[in-house]
Short mmCIF file of C-alpha atoms and ligand atoms in Angstrom, two decimals:
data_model
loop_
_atom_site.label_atom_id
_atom_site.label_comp_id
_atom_site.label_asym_id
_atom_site.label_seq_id
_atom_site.Cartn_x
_atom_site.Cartn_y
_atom_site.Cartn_z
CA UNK A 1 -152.58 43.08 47.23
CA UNK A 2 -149.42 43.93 45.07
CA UNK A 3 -147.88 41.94 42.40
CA UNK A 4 -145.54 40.50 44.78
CA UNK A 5 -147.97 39.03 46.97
CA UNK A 6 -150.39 37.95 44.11
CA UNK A 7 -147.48 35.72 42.86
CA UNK A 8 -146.45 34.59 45.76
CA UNK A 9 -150.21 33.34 46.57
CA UNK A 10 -150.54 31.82 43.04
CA UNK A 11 -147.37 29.77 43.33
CA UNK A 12 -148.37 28.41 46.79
CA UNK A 13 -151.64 27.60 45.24
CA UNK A 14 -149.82 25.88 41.91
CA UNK A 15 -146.90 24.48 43.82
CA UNK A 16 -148.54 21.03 44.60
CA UNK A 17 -149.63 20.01 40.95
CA UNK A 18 -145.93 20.90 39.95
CA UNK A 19 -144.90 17.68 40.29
CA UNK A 20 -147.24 16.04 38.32
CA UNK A 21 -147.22 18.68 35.76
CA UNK A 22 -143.68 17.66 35.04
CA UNK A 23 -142.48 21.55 35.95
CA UNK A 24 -139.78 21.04 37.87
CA UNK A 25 -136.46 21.18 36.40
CA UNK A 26 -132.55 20.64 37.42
CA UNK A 27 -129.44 22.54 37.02
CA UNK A 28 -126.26 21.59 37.33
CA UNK A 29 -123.19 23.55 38.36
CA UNK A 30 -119.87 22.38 38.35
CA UNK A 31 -117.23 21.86 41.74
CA UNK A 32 -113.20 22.14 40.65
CA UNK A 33 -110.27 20.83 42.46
CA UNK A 34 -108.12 23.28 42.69
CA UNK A 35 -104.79 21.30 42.98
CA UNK A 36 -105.47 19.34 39.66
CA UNK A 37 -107.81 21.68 37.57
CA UNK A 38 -110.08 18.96 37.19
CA UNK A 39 -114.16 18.95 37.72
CA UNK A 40 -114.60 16.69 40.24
CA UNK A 41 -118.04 17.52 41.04
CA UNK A 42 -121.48 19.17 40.26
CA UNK A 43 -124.17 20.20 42.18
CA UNK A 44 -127.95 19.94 40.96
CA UNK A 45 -130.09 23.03 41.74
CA UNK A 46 -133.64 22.81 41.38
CA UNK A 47 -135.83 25.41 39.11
CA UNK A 48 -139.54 25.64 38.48
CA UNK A 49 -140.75 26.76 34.90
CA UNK A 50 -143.85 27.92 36.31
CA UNK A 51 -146.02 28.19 32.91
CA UNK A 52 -147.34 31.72 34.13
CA UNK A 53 -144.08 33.36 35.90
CA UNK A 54 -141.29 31.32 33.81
CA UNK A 55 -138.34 29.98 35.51
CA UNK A 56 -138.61 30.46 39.07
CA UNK A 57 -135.71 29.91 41.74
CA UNK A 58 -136.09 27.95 44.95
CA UNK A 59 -135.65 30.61 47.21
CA UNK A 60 -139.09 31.36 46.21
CA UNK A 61 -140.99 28.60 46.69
CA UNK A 62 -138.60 26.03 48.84
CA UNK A 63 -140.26 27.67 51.91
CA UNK A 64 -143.56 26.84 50.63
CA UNK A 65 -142.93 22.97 49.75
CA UNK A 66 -140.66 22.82 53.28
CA UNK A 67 -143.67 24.47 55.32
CA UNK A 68 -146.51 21.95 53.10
CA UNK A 69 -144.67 18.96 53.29
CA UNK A 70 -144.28 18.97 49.46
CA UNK A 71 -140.41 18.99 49.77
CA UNK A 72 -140.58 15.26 50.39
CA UNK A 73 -141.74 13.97 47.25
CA UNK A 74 -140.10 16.93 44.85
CA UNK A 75 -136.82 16.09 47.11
CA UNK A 76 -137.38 12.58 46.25
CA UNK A 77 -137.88 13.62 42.40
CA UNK A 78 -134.53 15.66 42.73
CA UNK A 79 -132.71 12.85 44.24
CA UNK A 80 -134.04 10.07 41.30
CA UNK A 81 -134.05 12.71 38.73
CA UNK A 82 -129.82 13.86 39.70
CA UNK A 83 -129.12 10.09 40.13
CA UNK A 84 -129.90 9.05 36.64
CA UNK A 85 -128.41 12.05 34.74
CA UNK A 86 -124.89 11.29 36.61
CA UNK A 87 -125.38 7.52 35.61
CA UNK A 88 -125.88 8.85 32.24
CA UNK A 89 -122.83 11.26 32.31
CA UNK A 90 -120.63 8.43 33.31
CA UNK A 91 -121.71 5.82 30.96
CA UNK A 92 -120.98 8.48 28.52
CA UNK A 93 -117.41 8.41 28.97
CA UNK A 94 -117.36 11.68 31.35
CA UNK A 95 -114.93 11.73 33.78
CA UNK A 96 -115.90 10.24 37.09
CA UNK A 97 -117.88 13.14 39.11
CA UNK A 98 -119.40 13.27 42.58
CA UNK A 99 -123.49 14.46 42.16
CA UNK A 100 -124.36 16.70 45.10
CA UNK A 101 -128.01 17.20 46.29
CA UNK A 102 -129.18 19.17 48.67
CA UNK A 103 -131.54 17.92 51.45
CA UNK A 104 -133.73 20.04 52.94
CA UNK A 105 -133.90 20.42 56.69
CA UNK A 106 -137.75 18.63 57.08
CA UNK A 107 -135.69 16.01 54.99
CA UNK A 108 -132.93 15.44 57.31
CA UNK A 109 -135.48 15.07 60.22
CA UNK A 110 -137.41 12.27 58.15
CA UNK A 111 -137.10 8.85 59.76
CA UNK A 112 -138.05 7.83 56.19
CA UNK A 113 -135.14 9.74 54.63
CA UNK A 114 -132.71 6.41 54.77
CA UNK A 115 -135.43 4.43 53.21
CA UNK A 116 -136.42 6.71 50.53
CA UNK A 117 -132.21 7.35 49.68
CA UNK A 118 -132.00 3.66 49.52
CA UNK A 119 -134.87 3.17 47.33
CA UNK A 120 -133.26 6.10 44.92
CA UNK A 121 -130.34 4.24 44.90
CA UNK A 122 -131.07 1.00 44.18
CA UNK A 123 -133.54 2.07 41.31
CA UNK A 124 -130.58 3.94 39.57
CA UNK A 125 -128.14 1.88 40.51
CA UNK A 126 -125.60 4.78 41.36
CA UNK A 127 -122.25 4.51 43.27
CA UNK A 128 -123.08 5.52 46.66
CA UNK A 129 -119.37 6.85 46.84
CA UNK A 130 -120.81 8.70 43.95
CA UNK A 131 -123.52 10.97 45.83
CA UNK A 132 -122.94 13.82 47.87
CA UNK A 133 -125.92 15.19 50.62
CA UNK A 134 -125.51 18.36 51.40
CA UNK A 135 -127.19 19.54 54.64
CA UNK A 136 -127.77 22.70 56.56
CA UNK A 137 -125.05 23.73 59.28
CA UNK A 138 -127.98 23.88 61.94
CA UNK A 139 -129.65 20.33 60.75
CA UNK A 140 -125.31 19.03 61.11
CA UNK A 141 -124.65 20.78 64.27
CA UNK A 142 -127.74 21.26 67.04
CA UNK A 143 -128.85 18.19 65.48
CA UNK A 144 -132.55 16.41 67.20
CA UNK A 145 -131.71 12.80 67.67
CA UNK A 146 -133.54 11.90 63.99
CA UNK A 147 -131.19 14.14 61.85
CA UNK A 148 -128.20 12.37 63.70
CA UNK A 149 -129.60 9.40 63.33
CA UNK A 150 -129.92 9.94 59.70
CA UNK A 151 -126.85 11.37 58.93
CA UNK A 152 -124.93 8.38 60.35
CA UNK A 153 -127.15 5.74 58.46
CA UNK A 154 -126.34 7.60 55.37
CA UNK A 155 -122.83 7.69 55.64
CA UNK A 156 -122.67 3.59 56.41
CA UNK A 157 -124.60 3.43 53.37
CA UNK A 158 -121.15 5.05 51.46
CA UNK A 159 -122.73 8.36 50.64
CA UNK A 160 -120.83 11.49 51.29
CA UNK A 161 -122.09 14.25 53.34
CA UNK A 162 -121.13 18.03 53.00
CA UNK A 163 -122.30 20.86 55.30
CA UNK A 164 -123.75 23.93 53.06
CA UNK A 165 -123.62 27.14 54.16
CA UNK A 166 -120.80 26.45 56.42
CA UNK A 167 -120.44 29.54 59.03
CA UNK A 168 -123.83 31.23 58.70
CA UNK A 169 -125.78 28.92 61.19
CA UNK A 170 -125.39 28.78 64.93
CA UNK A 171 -122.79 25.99 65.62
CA UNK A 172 -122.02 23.81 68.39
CA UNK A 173 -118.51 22.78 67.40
CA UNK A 174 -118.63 20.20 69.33
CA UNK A 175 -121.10 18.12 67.46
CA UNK A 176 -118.66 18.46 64.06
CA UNK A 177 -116.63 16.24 65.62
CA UNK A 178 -119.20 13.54 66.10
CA UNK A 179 -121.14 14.62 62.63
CA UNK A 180 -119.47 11.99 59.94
CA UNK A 181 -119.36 14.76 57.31
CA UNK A 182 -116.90 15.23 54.55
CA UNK A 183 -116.67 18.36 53.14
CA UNK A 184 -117.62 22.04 54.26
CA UNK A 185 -118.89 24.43 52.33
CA UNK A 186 -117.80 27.86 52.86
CA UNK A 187 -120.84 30.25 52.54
CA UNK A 188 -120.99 32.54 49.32
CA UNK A 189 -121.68 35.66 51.62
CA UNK A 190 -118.08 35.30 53.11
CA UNK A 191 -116.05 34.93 49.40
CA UNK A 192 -117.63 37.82 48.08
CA UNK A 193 -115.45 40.62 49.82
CA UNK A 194 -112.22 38.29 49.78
CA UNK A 195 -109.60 40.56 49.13
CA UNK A 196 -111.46 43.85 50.73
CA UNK A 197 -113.03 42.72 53.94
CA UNK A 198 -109.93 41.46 56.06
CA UNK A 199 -112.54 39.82 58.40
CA UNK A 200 -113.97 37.73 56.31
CA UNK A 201 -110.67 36.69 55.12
CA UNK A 202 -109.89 35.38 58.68
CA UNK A 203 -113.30 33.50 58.78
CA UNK A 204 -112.51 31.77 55.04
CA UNK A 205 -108.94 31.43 55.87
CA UNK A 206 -110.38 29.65 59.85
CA UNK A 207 -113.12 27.53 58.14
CA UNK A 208 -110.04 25.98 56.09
CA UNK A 209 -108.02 25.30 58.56
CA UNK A 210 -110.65 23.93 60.47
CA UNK A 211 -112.11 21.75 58.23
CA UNK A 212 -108.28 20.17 56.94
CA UNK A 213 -107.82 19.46 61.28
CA UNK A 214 -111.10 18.09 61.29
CA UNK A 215 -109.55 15.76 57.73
CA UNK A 216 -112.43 17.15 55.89
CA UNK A 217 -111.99 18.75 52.60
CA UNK A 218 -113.37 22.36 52.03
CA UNK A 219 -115.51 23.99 49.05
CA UNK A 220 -115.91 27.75 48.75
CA UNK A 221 -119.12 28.33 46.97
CA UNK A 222 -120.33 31.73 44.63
CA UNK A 223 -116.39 32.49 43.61
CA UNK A 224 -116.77 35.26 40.62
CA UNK A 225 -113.04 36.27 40.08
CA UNK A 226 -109.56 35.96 39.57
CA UNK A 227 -108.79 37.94 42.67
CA UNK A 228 -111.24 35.15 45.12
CA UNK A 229 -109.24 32.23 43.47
CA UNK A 230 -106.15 33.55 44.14
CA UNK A 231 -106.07 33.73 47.79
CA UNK A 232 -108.21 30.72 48.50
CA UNK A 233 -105.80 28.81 46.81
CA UNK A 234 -103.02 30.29 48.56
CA UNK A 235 -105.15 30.01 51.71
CA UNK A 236 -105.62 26.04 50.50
CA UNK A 237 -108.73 25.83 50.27
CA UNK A 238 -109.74 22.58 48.06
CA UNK A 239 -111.92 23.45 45.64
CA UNK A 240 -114.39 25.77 44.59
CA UNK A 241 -117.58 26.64 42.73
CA UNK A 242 -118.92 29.32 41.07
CA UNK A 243 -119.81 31.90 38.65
CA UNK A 244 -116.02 32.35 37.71
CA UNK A 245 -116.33 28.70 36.33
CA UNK A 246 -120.23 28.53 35.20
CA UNK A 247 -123.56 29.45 36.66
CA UNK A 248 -125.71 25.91 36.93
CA UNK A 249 -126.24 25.05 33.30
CA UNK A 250 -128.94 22.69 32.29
CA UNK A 251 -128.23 18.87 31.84
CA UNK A 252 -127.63 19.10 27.81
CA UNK A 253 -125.09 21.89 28.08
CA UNK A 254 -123.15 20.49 31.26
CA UNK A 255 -120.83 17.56 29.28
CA UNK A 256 -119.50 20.32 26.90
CA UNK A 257 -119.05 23.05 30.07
CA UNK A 258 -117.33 20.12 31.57
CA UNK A 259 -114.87 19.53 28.67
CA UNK A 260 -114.31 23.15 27.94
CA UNK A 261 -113.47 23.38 32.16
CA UNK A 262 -110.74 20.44 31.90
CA UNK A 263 -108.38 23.14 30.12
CA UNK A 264 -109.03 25.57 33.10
CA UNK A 265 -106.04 27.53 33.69
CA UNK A 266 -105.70 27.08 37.44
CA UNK A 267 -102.60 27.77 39.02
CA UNK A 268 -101.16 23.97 40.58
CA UNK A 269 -100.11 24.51 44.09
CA UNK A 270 -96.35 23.28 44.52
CA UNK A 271 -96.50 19.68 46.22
CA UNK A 272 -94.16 21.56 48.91
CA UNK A 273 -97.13 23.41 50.41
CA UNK A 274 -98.50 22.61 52.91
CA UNK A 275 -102.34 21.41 53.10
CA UNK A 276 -102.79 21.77 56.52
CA UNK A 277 -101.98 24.61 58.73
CA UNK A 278 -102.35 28.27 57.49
CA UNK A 279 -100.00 29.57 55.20
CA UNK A 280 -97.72 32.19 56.19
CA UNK A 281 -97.84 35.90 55.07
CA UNK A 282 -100.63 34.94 52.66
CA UNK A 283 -102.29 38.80 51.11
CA UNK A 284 -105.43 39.63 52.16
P1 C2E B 1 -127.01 26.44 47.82
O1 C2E B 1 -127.16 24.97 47.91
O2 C2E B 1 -126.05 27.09 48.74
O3 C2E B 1 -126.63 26.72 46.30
C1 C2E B 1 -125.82 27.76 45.86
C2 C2E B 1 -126.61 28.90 45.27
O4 C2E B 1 -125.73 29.93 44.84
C3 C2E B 1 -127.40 28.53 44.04
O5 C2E B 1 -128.57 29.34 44.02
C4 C2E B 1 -126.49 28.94 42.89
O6 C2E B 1 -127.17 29.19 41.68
C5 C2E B 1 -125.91 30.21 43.47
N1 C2E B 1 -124.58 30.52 42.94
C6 C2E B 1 -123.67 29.68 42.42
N2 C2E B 1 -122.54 30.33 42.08
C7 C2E B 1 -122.74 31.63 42.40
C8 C2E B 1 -121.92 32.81 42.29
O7 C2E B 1 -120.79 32.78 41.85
N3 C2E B 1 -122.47 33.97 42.75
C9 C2E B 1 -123.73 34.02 43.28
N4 C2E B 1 -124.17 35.20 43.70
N5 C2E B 1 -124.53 32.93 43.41
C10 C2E B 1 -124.03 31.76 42.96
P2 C2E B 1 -130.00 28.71 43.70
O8 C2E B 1 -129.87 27.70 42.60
O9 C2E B 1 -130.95 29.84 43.53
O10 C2E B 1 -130.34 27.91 45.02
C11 C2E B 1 -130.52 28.58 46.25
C12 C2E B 1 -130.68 27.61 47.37
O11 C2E B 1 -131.87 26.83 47.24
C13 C2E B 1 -129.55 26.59 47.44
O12 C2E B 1 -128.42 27.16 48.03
C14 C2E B 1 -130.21 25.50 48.28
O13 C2E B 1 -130.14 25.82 49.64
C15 C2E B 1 -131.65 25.58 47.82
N6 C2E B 1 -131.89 24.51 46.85
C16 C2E B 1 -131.57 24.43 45.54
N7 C2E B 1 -131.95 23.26 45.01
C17 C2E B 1 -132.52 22.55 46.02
C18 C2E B 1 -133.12 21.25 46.11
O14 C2E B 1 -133.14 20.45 45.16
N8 C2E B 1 -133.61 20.88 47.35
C19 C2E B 1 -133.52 21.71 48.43
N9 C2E B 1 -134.04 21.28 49.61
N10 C2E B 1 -132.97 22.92 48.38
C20 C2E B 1 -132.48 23.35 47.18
MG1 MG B 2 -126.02 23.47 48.17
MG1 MG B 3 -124.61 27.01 49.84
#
């Protein structure tokens, strides 16, 4: 076996005493409006300090909790753990934020996933109006009957639901319309070559304009620079999030990154633009 696979079999093997071992960790990273310059958001990413391999990303061992079953209670622990640190933020005089979470697809197909949200909130006592689920495009849009199901008990319950990943799944465009979602997320993998790759432009620049016909707001997630925030703001898209603003920053460290980010120096869109329909003669 190589050093790969060794790790890979000790974290399966360590994965389920995690929890009780207190390993698991949250990061948050910060959503701007792009209009007013203001945070109006962060999302909580979860990390593992795995006391043999150090801190260790969920792409690694997600899988493994999603394929065990373990992703129910650490996504219940993420949910709790998210809920009271924005309760926290905004008794300490922070300016109101939305907390997004991500579910994981097992999650979404729960029957117990209303139950166990409720419980969350009424333990923490959180605005609803203040949490944000994000869910996969494919759990959103070839939903089973339990993820729709779901998804529409949620969002009676006041909570706001956001589809990650937005273009990388296989879609059925016709269930958008009947998904009660609020926000799209564009997909990092098509902002990266904004302003070289004149096809992904189109995609970013489509995904807006569908999402603002559809009266949902749109996110474009992993923006690093200058050049990415220029055209999706003159593409109008609403906000964004990303390594141009902060990469997730643990909970101690995200009040100040969320003070220094109120003097952002955005560019305001003139009130004469616009917000739906695609802007004319707009650079690549
Ligand atoms: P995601 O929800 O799409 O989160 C965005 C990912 O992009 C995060 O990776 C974030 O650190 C990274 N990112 C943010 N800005 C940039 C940027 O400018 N450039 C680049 N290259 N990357 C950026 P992370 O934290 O490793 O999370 C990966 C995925 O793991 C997440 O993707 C999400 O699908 C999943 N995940 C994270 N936390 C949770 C959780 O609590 N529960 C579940 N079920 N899944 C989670
Ligand atoms: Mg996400
Ligand atoms: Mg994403």
């Amino acid at each position: 076996m190589n050093d790969a696979a060794k790790e890979k079999l000790t974290m399966e093997r360590d994965l389920p005493r995690a929890l009780a071992r207190s390993e698991f960790t949250l990061r948050y990273q910060p959503q701007l409006d792009i209009r007013s310059g203001s945070v109006v958001g962060v999302e909580a990413l979860l990390r593992w300090i795995h006391p043999e391999f150090g801190l260790v990303k969920p792409a690694q061992f997600i899988p493994a909790a999603e394929q065990s079953g373990l992703i129910e209670a650490i996504g219940e622990w993420v949910l709790s753990t998210a809920c009271v640190q924005a309760c926290i933020w905004q008794g300490s005089g922070l300016p109101e934020m939305t907390i997004a979470v991500n579910l994981s697809v097992r999650q979404c197909l729960n029957p117990r996933l209303y139950d166990m949200v409720a419980r969350v909130l009424s333990d923490t006592g959180i605005d609803p109006q203040r949490l944000e689920l994000e869910i996969t495009e494919s759990v959103a849009m070839n939903s089973a009957e339990a993820a729709v199901a779901n998804i529409r008990d949620l969002k009676a319950m006041g909570i706001r639901l956001s589809i990650d990943d937005f273009g990388t799944g296989y879609s059925a465009l016709s269930q958008l319309k009947c998904c009660p979602v609020s926000k799209l997320k564009i997909d990092q993998s098509f902002v990266r070559n904004l302003g070289f790759d004149a096809t992904d432009a189109a995609i970013v620049r489509a995904i807006i304009f569908l999402g603002h016909s559809l009266e949902m707001a749109v996110i474009a997630e992993g923006v690093e620079t200058d050049r990415q925030l220029a055209l999706l703001t003159a593409y109008g898209c609403d906000e964004i999030q990303g390594y141009l603003l902060a990469p997730p920053a643990a909970a101690g460290d995200t009040p100040e990154l969320i003070r220094r980010l109120r003097i952002y120096p955005i560019a305001v869109r003139k009130p004469s633009e616009k917000r739906n329909g695609l802007p004319t003669a707009v650079p690549l």
